[in-house]
Amino acid sequence: MEDDEAQRKLLERSLVKAKFEVTVSKSVEDAIACLDQLQFAVAVVDLSLFDKSGLDFVRELVRRSSRTRVIIHTGNASFESAREGIELGVFAYVEKSQGISELVSQVGRASTAYLKDSLSFAEQEIRLQIRLLDSVREGVIASNVQQSVIFANRYALEMLGYSDKEIYGKNIVSLFDGLIGKEVENQDALSWMASAFDGAQSIERDVSIVLALKPGDQAFSAHPYRTFRLQVSQIVDSFDARLGHVLVFSDVTVQKRAELELNQARELANHAQRVSVIGQMAGVLSHEINQPLGAISNFAGGLLLGLEHSTVALPELKSTLKSIQDQAIRASDVLGRLRRFISGNAAAESAVDINQLVVESVKLLECELRAHHVTAETKLEERQLLVIGDRIQLTQVIVNILKNAAEAIDTAGASERCIVITTRVVDLIVQIEVADCGPGISTEYLGRLFEPYFSTKDSGMGLGLSISKTIVENHRGTMSVENRRTGHGVLVQLLLPQSEHLL
Ligand code: ADP
């Protein structure tokens, strides 16, 4: 900063000659504006005896806690300004009478001091960042464009069992060779890793990894497999050019195990509930199976008698055997449906046709409905309605709703004894509505229906609605139970996202 034009030019030329990059300002305002644009190593400030505004610039540097070194270049340094300059941490005073070469050599010294300072500051910053990354309970590994490891934090080294020396320079994809578990779900994990480091997006995935612990180590025998969530992101420069990748991984074994246990517990509860539905229907069911068995026995008895008296003609023999076959098929149908309903523990996703599911559920409950003298009417959407989900679990939901409706109608001794099941699709949402003509639900119970074990029935488990709701929500749907607004009885509504899949 120099206000004398000739002096300024001379100064600039001399500094440029000494290989410094120079920005010249004519005023304090100009110089302060420059501070916003660039980072300066040294500021040479002209301070004349009568105008001390150059010190305003130095004060501004102090205010910004800048590491820029300041050299006061003055024609005649007053004691006063020197004292203030020292207070502000000025690096040197150079009197104009000492000549330009002295100023240039002071600028050299000041810039060396600045560089040393910046270097140790950068070192401190890096050390702090490494300490931060080392204290994180997640593995962090960075690689360059050649996919060679350039950084790994302490957790990453511990988890993967590498030493500092071993990991640096190693190919990041090959780090997991031999560590990735052989479980089916991870068969493509290695190729996934390779593509993750080739691709331009950030991706995430759970991968089971065999811990790189020494066999015999207690943790190894307890959990040789651990599941890590791997996240690969690109490192880019300010022009978006790729500099490499960073891999962050965290141990999600406990979380995964808890999820698995929760799912198993849920499956068990669902299974128990289905078995209980069948248990409650046992009387009706044995009747349903006994009927064809009785018929078979009658047909066979008649035939035997006829054969003994040689009174059976071939056409009669044929038609009776056909009737026996029909009855056997009927009994086996009932048993088959029951078996399919009770088994099927693990949730299996497929495209499920809701209309077909409603028809099958009504069939499954046919004998129960008949025992309650209740009929089921279906008003099904003409188009095929597909949702993605577990057929058995969704059947369980409909069966529960129908069973509740039939029981409600029967206990109330209602004169109208019909359940109406309607399906439709609105805005890609499949709607299933079951309306009954039972007594409805008293308002004091309405808020408690979905509570596990809430039941108003003597032999009720009180799990049907709560399990049904969980199943529907697991299918990204909603379930509501309310008293019908017109007439009496209950309206149960299920909303499920429609799938575009074709069967
Ligand atoms: P449970 O049938 O074993 O009692 P649920 O969870 O299926 O268990 O039902 C809980 C309660 O909700 C029932 O006991 C009954 O009081 C009430 N409820 C369910 N559906 C109906 C219905 N359609 N009409 C009247 N009450 C119903």
Coordinates of C-alpha atoms and ligand atoms in Angstrom, one line a residue:
M1 CA 0.0 0.0 0.0
E2 CA 1.7 3.2 -1.2
D3 CA 0.2 6.5 -2.2
D4 CA 3.1 7.9 -4.1
E5 CA 2.8 6.7 -7.8
A6 CA 6.6 6.6 -8.6
Q7 CA 7.4 4.9 -5.3
R8 CA 4.6 2.4 -5.9
K9 CA 5.9 1.5 -9.3
L10 CA 9.5 1.1 -8.2
L11 CA 8.4 -1.0 -5.2
E12 CA 6.2 -3.3 -7.4
R13 CA 9.0 -3.8 -10.0
S14 CA 11.6 -4.7 -7.4
L15 CA 9.3 -7.2 -5.6
V16 CA 8.2 -8.8 -8.9
K17 CA 11.9 -9.1 -9.9
A18 CA 12.5 -10.9 -6.6
K19 CA 9.8 -13.4 -7.7
F20 CA 7.0 -12.2 -5.4
E21 CA 3.4 -12.0 -6.7
V22 CA 2.3 -8.4 -6.0
T23 CA -1.0 -6.7 -5.6
V24 CA -0.9 -2.9 -5.3
S25 CA -3.5 -0.7 -3.6
K26 CA -3.7 3.1 -3.5
S27 CA -5.9 3.4 -0.5
V28 CA -6.8 1.7 2.8
E29 CA -10.3 0.9 1.4
D30 CA -8.8 -0.7 -1.7
A31 CA -6.4 -2.8 0.4
I32 CA -9.2 -4.0 2.7
A33 CA -11.3 -5.0 -0.4
C34 CA -8.3 -7.1 -1.6
L35 CA -8.3 -9.0 1.7
D36 CA -11.7 -10.5 0.7
Q37 CA -10.3 -11.8 -2.6
L38 CA -6.9 -13.2 -1.7
Q39 CA -4.8 -14.5 1.1
F40 CA -1.6 -12.5 1.4
A41 CA 1.7 -13.6 2.9
V42 CA 3.1 -10.1 3.5
A43 CA 1.6 -6.6 3.5
V44 CA 3.9 -3.6 2.9
V45 CA 2.1 -0.5 4.4
D46 CA 3.2 3.0 3.6
L47 CA 2.9 5.1 6.7
S48 CA 3.6 8.8 6.4
L49 CA 4.2 11.0 9.3
F50 CA 1.0 13.0 9.0
D51 CA -1.3 10.3 7.8
K52 CA -1.5 7.2 10.0
S53 CA -4.5 5.7 8.2
G54 CA -2.2 2.8 7.1
L55 CA -2.5 1.5 10.7
D56 CA -6.3 1.2 10.1
F57 CA -5.4 -1.5 7.6
V58 CA -3.2 -3.3 10.1
R59 CA -6.0 -3.1 12.7
E60 CA -8.3 -4.7 10.1
L61 CA -5.8 -7.5 9.6
V62 CA -5.7 -8.1 13.4
R63 CA -9.5 -8.0 13.6
R64 CA -9.6 -10.8 10.9
S65 CA -6.9 -12.8 12.9
S66 CA -5.0 -12.9 9.7
R67 CA -1.5 -14.5 9.6
T68 CA -0.4 -12.0 7.0
R69 CA 2.9 -10.4 8.1
V70 CA 3.0 -6.5 8.0
I71 CA 6.0 -4.4 7.1
I72 CA 5.6 -0.7 7.7
H73 CA 7.4 1.3 5.0
T74 CA 7.8 4.8 6.3
G75 CA 9.6 8.0 5.4
N76 CA 9.9 9.1 9.0
A77 CA 8.7 6.7 11.7
S78 CA 7.3 8.5 14.7
F79 CA 7.8 7.0 18.1
E80 CA 4.0 7.0 18.5
S81 CA 3.2 5.0 15.4
A82 CA 6.1 2.6 16.1
R83 CA 4.7 1.9 19.5
E84 CA 1.2 1.3 18.1
G85 CA 2.6 -0.8 15.3
I86 CA 4.5 -3.1 17.8
E87 CA 1.2 -3.5 19.8
L88 CA -0.5 -4.6 16.6
G89 CA 2.2 -7.2 16.0
V90 CA 3.9 -5.5 13.0
F91 CA 6.8 -7.7 11.6
A92 CA 9.2 -4.9 10.7
Y93 CA 9.8 -1.2 10.2
V94 CA 11.8 -0.2 7.1
E95 CA 12.6 3.4 6.6
K96 CA 12.5 4.6 3.1
S97 CA 16.1 5.9 3.5
Q98 CA 17.3 2.3 3.9
G99 CA 16.6 1.7 0.3
I100 CA 14.5 -0.7 -1.7
S101 CA 16.9 -3.7 -1.3
E102 CA 16.4 -3.7 2.5
L103 CA 12.6 -3.7 2.0
V104 CA 12.8 -6.6 -0.5
S105 CA 15.0 -8.6 2.0
Q106 CA 12.6 -7.9 4.8
V107 CA 9.7 -9.0 2.6
G108 CA 11.6 -12.3 2.0
R109 CA 12.0 -12.8 5.7
A110 CA 8.4 -12.0 6.4
S111 CA 7.1 -14.4 3.8
T112 CA 9.3 -17.2 5.2
A113 CA 7.9 -16.6 8.6
Y114 CA 4.4 -16.6 7.1
L115 CA 5.0 -19.9 5.3
K116 CA 6.4 -21.6 8.4
D117 CA 3.5 -20.4 10.4
S118 CA 1.0 -21.6 7.8
L119 CA 2.7 -24.9 7.6
S120 CA 2.6 -25.6 11.3
F121 CA -1.0 -24.4 11.3
A122 CA -1.9 -26.8 8.5
E123 CA 0.0 -29.6 10.4
Q124 CA -2.0 -28.9 13.5
E125 CA -5.3 -28.9 11.5
I126 CA -4.4 -32.2 9.9
R127 CA -3.4 -33.7 13.2
L128 CA -6.7 -32.6 14.7
Q129 CA -8.7 -34.0 11.8
I130 CA -6.9 -37.3 12.1
R131 CA -7.5 -37.4 15.8
L132 CA -11.2 -36.7 15.1
L133 CA -11.4 -39.4 12.5
D134 CA -9.6 -41.8 14.9
S135 CA -12.1 -41.2 17.7
V136 CA -15.1 -42.0 15.4
R137 CA -16.6 -45.5 15.9
E138 CA -16.9 -45.9 12.1
G139 CA -14.3 -47.1 9.7
V140 CA -13.1 -44.4 7.3
I141 CA -10.8 -45.3 4.4
A142 CA -9.9 -42.9 1.5
S143 CA -8.4 -43.9 -1.8
N144 CA -7.1 -41.9 -4.7
V145 CA -8.2 -42.2 -8.4
Q146 CA -5.9 -45.2 -8.8
Q147 CA -7.9 -46.8 -6.0
S148 CA -4.9 -47.0 -3.7
V149 CA -5.5 -46.4 0.0
I150 CA -4.3 -43.0 1.1
F151 CA -5.9 -42.9 4.5
A152 CA -7.5 -45.3 7.0
N153 CA -8.6 -44.3 10.5
R154 CA -7.9 -46.4 13.6
Y155 CA -11.3 -48.1 13.7
A156 CA -10.9 -49.3 10.1
L157 CA -7.5 -50.8 10.8
E158 CA -8.7 -52.5 13.9
M159 CA -11.8 -53.9 12.2
L160 CA -10.1 -55.1 9.1
G161 CA -7.0 -56.3 10.9
Y162 CA -4.4 -54.3 8.9
S163 CA -1.5 -52.4 10.2
D164 CA -0.8 -48.8 9.0
K165 CA 2.1 -50.0 6.8
E166 CA 0.0 -52.8 5.2
I167 CA -3.0 -50.7 4.3
Y168 CA -1.4 -47.7 2.7
G169 CA -1.1 -48.1 -1.1
K170 CA -3.2 -51.2 -1.1
N171 CA -6.0 -51.4 -3.6
I172 CA -9.2 -50.4 -1.7
V173 CA -11.4 -53.0 -3.4
S174 CA -9.0 -55.8 -2.5
L175 CA -9.0 -54.8 1.2
F176 CA -12.1 -57.0 1.6
D177 CA -10.8 -60.0 -0.3
G178 CA -11.1 -63.0 1.9
L179 CA -12.9 -61.0 4.6
I180 CA -16.4 -61.0 3.0
G181 CA -18.6 -63.7 4.3
K182 CA -19.6 -66.6 2.1
E183 CA -23.3 -66.2 2.8
V184 CA -25.6 -66.3 -0.2
E185 CA -26.6 -62.6 0.3
N186 CA -22.9 -61.6 -0.1
Q187 CA -22.0 -63.6 -3.2
D188 CA -22.0 -60.5 -5.3
A189 CA -20.5 -58.3 -2.6
L190 CA -17.1 -58.2 -4.2
S191 CA -18.4 -57.2 -7.6
W192 CA -20.6 -54.6 -5.9
M193 CA -17.5 -53.2 -4.2
A194 CA -15.6 -53.0 -7.6
S195 CA -18.5 -51.2 -9.3
A196 CA -19.0 -48.9 -6.3
F197 CA -15.5 -47.6 -6.7
D198 CA -15.9 -47.2 -10.5
G199 CA -19.3 -45.5 -10.4
A200 CA -20.0 -41.8 -10.0
Q201 CA -22.7 -42.0 -7.4
S202 CA -22.5 -42.5 -3.6
I203 CA -24.0 -45.9 -2.7
E204 CA -24.7 -47.9 0.4
R205 CA -25.1 -51.5 1.2
D206 CA -25.0 -54.0 4.1
V207 CA -22.3 -56.7 3.8
S208 CA -21.4 -59.5 6.1
I209 CA -17.7 -59.7 6.8
V210 CA -15.7 -62.2 8.6
L211 CA -13.9 -60.4 11.4
A212 CA -10.2 -60.3 10.8
L213 CA -9.5 -61.6 14.3
K214 CA -7.1 -64.3 15.2
P215 CA -8.9 -67.7 15.6
G216 CA -9.0 -68.4 19.2
D217 CA -9.7 -64.8 20.0
Q218 CA -12.9 -64.8 22.2
A219 CA -14.8 -62.3 19.9
F220 CA -13.9 -64.4 16.9
S221 CA -15.5 -67.6 18.1
A222 CA -18.5 -65.7 19.4
H223 CA -19.2 -63.8 16.2
P224 CA -17.0 -64.7 13.3
Y225 CA -19.4 -62.9 11.1
R226 CA -20.3 -59.3 11.5
T227 CA -22.4 -57.1 9.3
F228 CA -21.1 -53.8 8.2
R229 CA -23.0 -51.1 6.4
L230 CA -20.6 -49.8 3.7
Q231 CA -21.1 -46.4 2.1
V232 CA -18.9 -45.4 -0.8
S233 CA -18.8 -41.7 -1.8
Q234 CA -16.7 -39.8 -4.3
I235 CA -14.1 -37.2 -3.2
V236 CA -14.2 -34.3 -5.7
D237 CA -12.3 -31.1 -6.1
S238 CA -13.9 -27.7 -6.5
F239 CA -14.3 -28.3 -10.2
D240 CA -16.1 -31.6 -9.5
A241 CA -13.3 -33.7 -10.8
R242 CA -12.9 -37.0 -9.0
L243 CA -9.9 -37.2 -6.7
G244 CA -10.8 -40.6 -5.3
H245 CA -13.3 -42.3 -3.0
V246 CA -14.0 -42.5 0.7
L247 CA -15.5 -45.6 2.2
V248 CA -17.3 -45.3 5.5
F249 CA -18.4 -48.4 7.3
S250 CA -20.1 -49.1 10.5
D251 CA -20.8 -52.2 12.4
V252 CA -24.6 -53.0 12.2
T253 CA -24.4 -56.6 13.5
V254 CA -26.3 -55.9 16.7
Q255 CA -29.0 -53.9 14.9
K256 CA -29.3 -56.6 12.1
R257 CA -29.5 -59.4 14.7
A258 CA -32.2 -57.5 16.6
E259 CA -34.1 -57.0 13.4
L260 CA -33.9 -60.6 12.6
E261 CA -35.0 -61.6 16.1
L262 CA -37.9 -59.2 15.9
N263 CA -39.0 -60.6 12.5
Q264 CA -38.7 -64.1 13.8
A265 CA -40.8 -63.2 16.9
R266 CA -43.4 -61.5 14.6
E267 CA -43.5 -64.6 12.4
L268 CA -44.1 -66.8 15.4
A269 CA -46.9 -64.6 16.7
N270 CA -48.5 -64.6 13.2
H271 CA -48.2 -68.3 13.0
A272 CA -49.7 -68.8 16.5
Q273 CA -52.6 -66.5 15.7
R274 CA -53.3 -68.4 12.5
V275 CA -53.2 -71.7 14.3
S276 CA -55.5 -70.2 17.0
V277 CA -58.0 -69.2 14.2
I278 CA -58.0 -72.7 12.9
G279 CA -58.3 -74.0 16.5
Q280 CA -61.3 -71.9 17.1
M281 CA -62.8 -73.3 13.9
A282 CA -61.9 -76.9 14.8
G283 CA -65.5 -78.0 15.5
V284 CA -66.8 -76.6 12.3
L285 CA -63.8 -78.0 10.4
S286 CA -64.1 -81.5 11.6
H287 CA -67.7 -81.4 10.6
E288 CA -66.7 -80.1 7.2
I289 CA -64.2 -83.0 6.7
N290 CA -66.5 -85.6 8.3
Q291 CA -69.2 -84.8 5.8
P292 CA -67.4 -86.0 2.7
L293 CA -65.9 -88.9 4.7
G294 CA -69.4 -90.0 5.7
A295 CA -70.6 -89.6 2.2
I296 CA -67.6 -91.7 0.9
S297 CA -68.4 -94.4 3.5
N298 CA -72.1 -94.4 2.5
F299 CA -71.2 -94.6 -1.2
A300 CA -68.7 -97.4 -0.6
G301 CA -71.1 -99.3 1.6
G302 CA -73.9 -99.1 -1.0
L303 CA -71.5 -100.3 -3.6
L304 CA -70.2 -103.3 -1.5
L305 CA -73.8 -104.3 -0.9
G306 CA -74.7 -104.1 -4.5
L307 CA -71.6 -106.1 -5.5
E308 CA -72.4 -108.8 -2.9
H309 CA -75.9 -109.1 -4.5
S310 CA -74.5 -108.6 -8.0
T311 CA -77.0 -105.8 -8.6
V312 CA -74.6 -103.1 -9.6
A313 CA -74.4 -102.3 -13.3
L314 CA -71.2 -100.9 -14.7
P315 CA -72.6 -97.3 -15.3
E316 CA -73.8 -97.1 -11.7
L317 CA -70.5 -98.4 -10.5
K318 CA -68.7 -95.8 -12.5
S319 CA -70.9 -92.9 -11.3
T320 CA -70.7 -94.0 -7.6
L321 CA -66.9 -94.2 -7.8
K322 CA -66.9 -90.7 -9.4
S323 CA -69.0 -89.4 -6.5
I324 CA -66.5 -91.0 -4.0
Q325 CA -63.7 -89.3 -5.9
D326 CA -65.5 -85.9 -5.7
Q327 CA -66.0 -86.2 -2.0
A328 CA -62.4 -87.2 -1.4
I329 CA -61.3 -84.2 -3.5
R330 CA -63.6 -81.9 -1.4
A331 CA -62.1 -83.2 1.8
S332 CA -58.6 -82.8 0.5
D333 CA -59.3 -79.3 -0.7
V334 CA -60.4 -78.2 2.8
L335 CA -57.2 -79.8 4.3
G336 CA -55.0 -78.3 1.6
R337 CA -56.3 -74.8 2.2
L338 CA -55.8 -75.2 5.9
R339 CA -52.2 -76.5 5.5
R340 CA -51.3 -73.6 3.2
F341 CA -52.8 -71.1 5.6
I342 CA -51.0 -72.5 8.7
S343 CA -47.6 -73.0 7.1
G344 CA -45.7 -70.3 5.3
N345 CA -43.8 -68.8 8.2
A346 CA -41.2 -66.7 6.5
A347 CA -42.7 -63.7 4.7
A348 CA -42.4 -64.3 1.0
E349 CA -43.0 -61.4 -1.3
S350 CA -44.8 -61.8 -4.6
A351 CA -47.4 -60.0 -6.7
V352 CA -50.7 -60.9 -5.1
D353 CA -54.0 -60.6 -6.9
I354 CA -56.3 -59.1 -4.3
N355 CA -59.5 -60.2 -5.9
Q356 CA -58.3 -63.8 -6.0
L357 CA -57.1 -63.5 -2.4
V358 CA -60.6 -62.3 -1.3
V359 CA -62.3 -65.3 -3.1
E360 CA -59.8 -67.7 -1.5
S361 CA -60.3 -66.3 2.0
V362 CA -64.0 -66.6 1.7
K363 CA -63.6 -70.2 0.6
L364 CA -61.3 -70.9 3.5
L365 CA -63.9 -69.6 5.9
E366 CA -66.9 -71.1 4.0
C367 CA -67.7 -73.7 6.6
E368 CA -67.3 -71.2 9.5
L369 CA -69.6 -68.8 7.7
R370 CA -72.2 -71.5 7.1
A371 CA -72.0 -72.5 10.8
H372 CA -72.9 -68.9 11.7
H373 CA -75.6 -68.8 9.0
V374 CA -73.8 -65.9 7.4
T375 CA -73.3 -65.3 3.7
A376 CA -70.5 -63.4 2.1
E377 CA -71.2 -61.3 -1.0
T378 CA -68.2 -60.0 -3.0
K379 CA -68.3 -56.9 -5.2
L380 CA -64.9 -57.1 -6.9
E381 CA -63.2 -54.5 -9.1
E382 CA -63.3 -55.9 -12.7
R383 CA -59.6 -55.2 -13.3
Q384 CA -56.9 -57.4 -11.7
L385 CA -55.7 -55.7 -8.5
L386 CA -52.1 -56.5 -7.8
V387 CA -50.1 -55.6 -4.6
I388 CA -46.7 -56.7 -3.7
G389 CA -46.7 -58.8 -0.5
D390 CA -47.0 -62.0 1.3
R391 CA -50.1 -64.0 0.2
I392 CA -50.4 -66.0 3.4
Q393 CA -50.2 -63.0 5.7
L394 CA -52.7 -61.0 3.6
T395 CA -55.0 -64.0 3.6
Q396 CA -54.7 -64.0 7.4
V397 CA -55.8 -60.4 7.6
I398 CA -59.0 -61.0 5.4
V399 CA -59.8 -64.2 7.3
N400 CA -59.5 -62.4 10.7
I401 CA -61.8 -59.6 9.5
L402 CA -64.4 -62.1 8.0
K403 CA -64.3 -64.2 11.2
N404 CA -64.9 -61.2 13.4
A405 CA -67.8 -60.1 11.2
A406 CA -69.4 -63.5 11.2
E407 CA -69.1 -63.8 15.0
A408 CA -70.5 -60.3 15.5
I409 CA -73.5 -61.0 13.3
D410 CA -74.2 -64.3 15.0
T411 CA -73.8 -63.1 18.6
A412 CA -76.1 -60.2 17.9
G413 CA -78.7 -62.5 16.4
A414 CA -79.0 -60.0 13.6
S415 CA -81.8 -60.7 11.1
E416 CA -79.7 -59.5 8.1
R417 CA -76.8 -61.9 8.0
C418 CA -74.6 -60.7 5.2
I419 CA -71.0 -59.6 4.9
V420 CA -70.2 -57.5 1.9
I421 CA -66.6 -57.4 0.6
T422 CA -65.8 -54.7 -1.9
T423 CA -62.5 -54.1 -3.8
R424 CA -61.6 -51.1 -5.9
V425 CA -58.6 -49.1 -6.9
V426 CA -58.4 -45.3 -6.5
D427 CA -55.2 -43.3 -7.4
L428 CA -53.0 -46.5 -7.4
I429 CA -54.3 -47.4 -3.9
V430 CA -56.1 -50.8 -3.7
Q431 CA -59.1 -50.5 -1.3
I432 CA -60.6 -53.5 0.4
E433 CA -63.7 -52.9 2.4
V434 CA -65.6 -55.4 4.6
A435 CA -69.0 -54.3 5.9
D436 CA -71.1 -56.4 8.2
C437 CA -74.6 -56.0 9.7
G438 CA -73.6 -56.8 13.2
P439 CA -74.1 -54.7 16.3
G440 CA -71.1 -52.5 15.7
I441 CA -68.6 -51.5 18.3
S442 CA -69.4 -49.4 21.4
T443 CA -67.5 -46.1 21.4
E444 CA -65.7 -47.0 24.7
Y445 CA -63.9 -49.9 22.8
L446 CA -63.3 -48.2 19.5
G447 CA -59.9 -46.7 20.6
R448 CA -58.7 -50.1 22.0
L449 CA -59.4 -52.5 19.1
F450 CA -55.8 -52.6 17.9
E451 CA -54.3 -53.2 21.4
P452 CA -52.8 -56.7 21.6
Y453 CA -55.0 -59.0 23.8
F454 CA -58.0 -56.7 23.7
S455 CA -61.0 -58.9 23.3
T456 CA -64.7 -58.7 24.3
K457 CA -65.2 -62.4 23.5
D458 CA -65.0 -65.2 26.2
S459 CA -62.6 -67.3 24.1
G460 CA -61.0 -64.4 22.1
M461 CA -57.2 -64.1 22.0
G462 CA -57.5 -60.4 21.1
L463 CA -54.6 -60.6 18.7
G464 CA -56.5 -60.7 15.3
L465 CA -56.7 -56.9 14.8
S466 CA -53.4 -56.0 16.2
I467 CA -51.5 -58.5 14.1
S468 CA -53.6 -57.6 11.0
K469 CA -52.7 -54.0 11.4
T470 CA -49.0 -54.8 11.7
I471 CA -49.2 -57.0 8.6
V472 CA -50.9 -54.2 6.6
E473 CA -48.4 -51.6 7.7
N474 CA -45.6 -53.9 6.8
H475 CA -47.1 -53.9 3.3
R476 CA -47.0 -50.0 3.4
G477 CA -50.7 -49.9 3.9
T478 CA -53.2 -48.7 6.4
M479 CA -56.1 -50.4 8.2
S480 CA -59.1 -48.8 9.9
V481 CA -62.1 -50.2 11.8
E482 CA -65.2 -48.0 12.3
N483 CA -68.9 -48.2 12.8
R484 CA -70.7 -47.9 9.5
R485 CA -72.2 -44.4 8.9
T486 CA -75.3 -45.8 7.2
G487 CA -77.1 -48.6 8.8
H488 CA -75.5 -50.7 11.5
G489 CA -72.5 -52.8 11.8
V490 CA -68.8 -52.3 11.2
L491 CA -66.8 -51.2 8.2
V492 CA -63.2 -52.4 8.0
Q493 CA -61.1 -50.7 5.4
L494 CA -57.6 -51.7 4.1
L495 CA -55.6 -49.5 1.8
L496 CA -52.6 -51.0 0.0
P497 CA -50.3 -49.6 -2.7
Q498 CA -51.1 -51.0 -6.1
S499 CA -48.3 -52.8 -7.9
E500 CA -47.7 -52.2 -11.6
H501 CA -46.4 -55.8 -11.9
L502 CA -48.0 -58.3 -14.2
L503 CA -48.5 -61.8 -12.8
Ligands
ADP1 P1 -60.7 -61.5 19.1 O1 -61.5 -61.7 17.8 O2 -59.8 -62.6 19.5 O3 -61.4 -60.9 20.2 P2 -59.6 -59.3 17.6 O4 -58.3 -58.5 17.7 O5 -59.8 -59.9 16.2 O6 -59.6 -60.4 18.7 O7 -60.8 -58.3 17.9 C1 -60.8 -57.5 19.0 C2 -62.2 -57.1 19.4 O8 -62.7 -56.2 18.4 C3 -63.2 -58.2 19.4 O9 -63.2 -58.9 20.7 C4 -64.5 -57.4 19.2 O10 -64.9 -56.8 20.4 C5 -64.1 -56.3 18.3 N1 -64.5 -56.5 16.9 C6 -63.7 -56.8 15.9 N2 -64.4 -56.9 14.8 C7 -65.7 -56.6 15.1 C8 -66.9 -56.5 14.3 N3 -66.9 -56.7 13.0 N4 -68.0 -56.2 14.9 C9 -68.0 -55.9 16.3 N5 -66.9 -56.0 17.0 C10 -65.7 -56.3 16.4

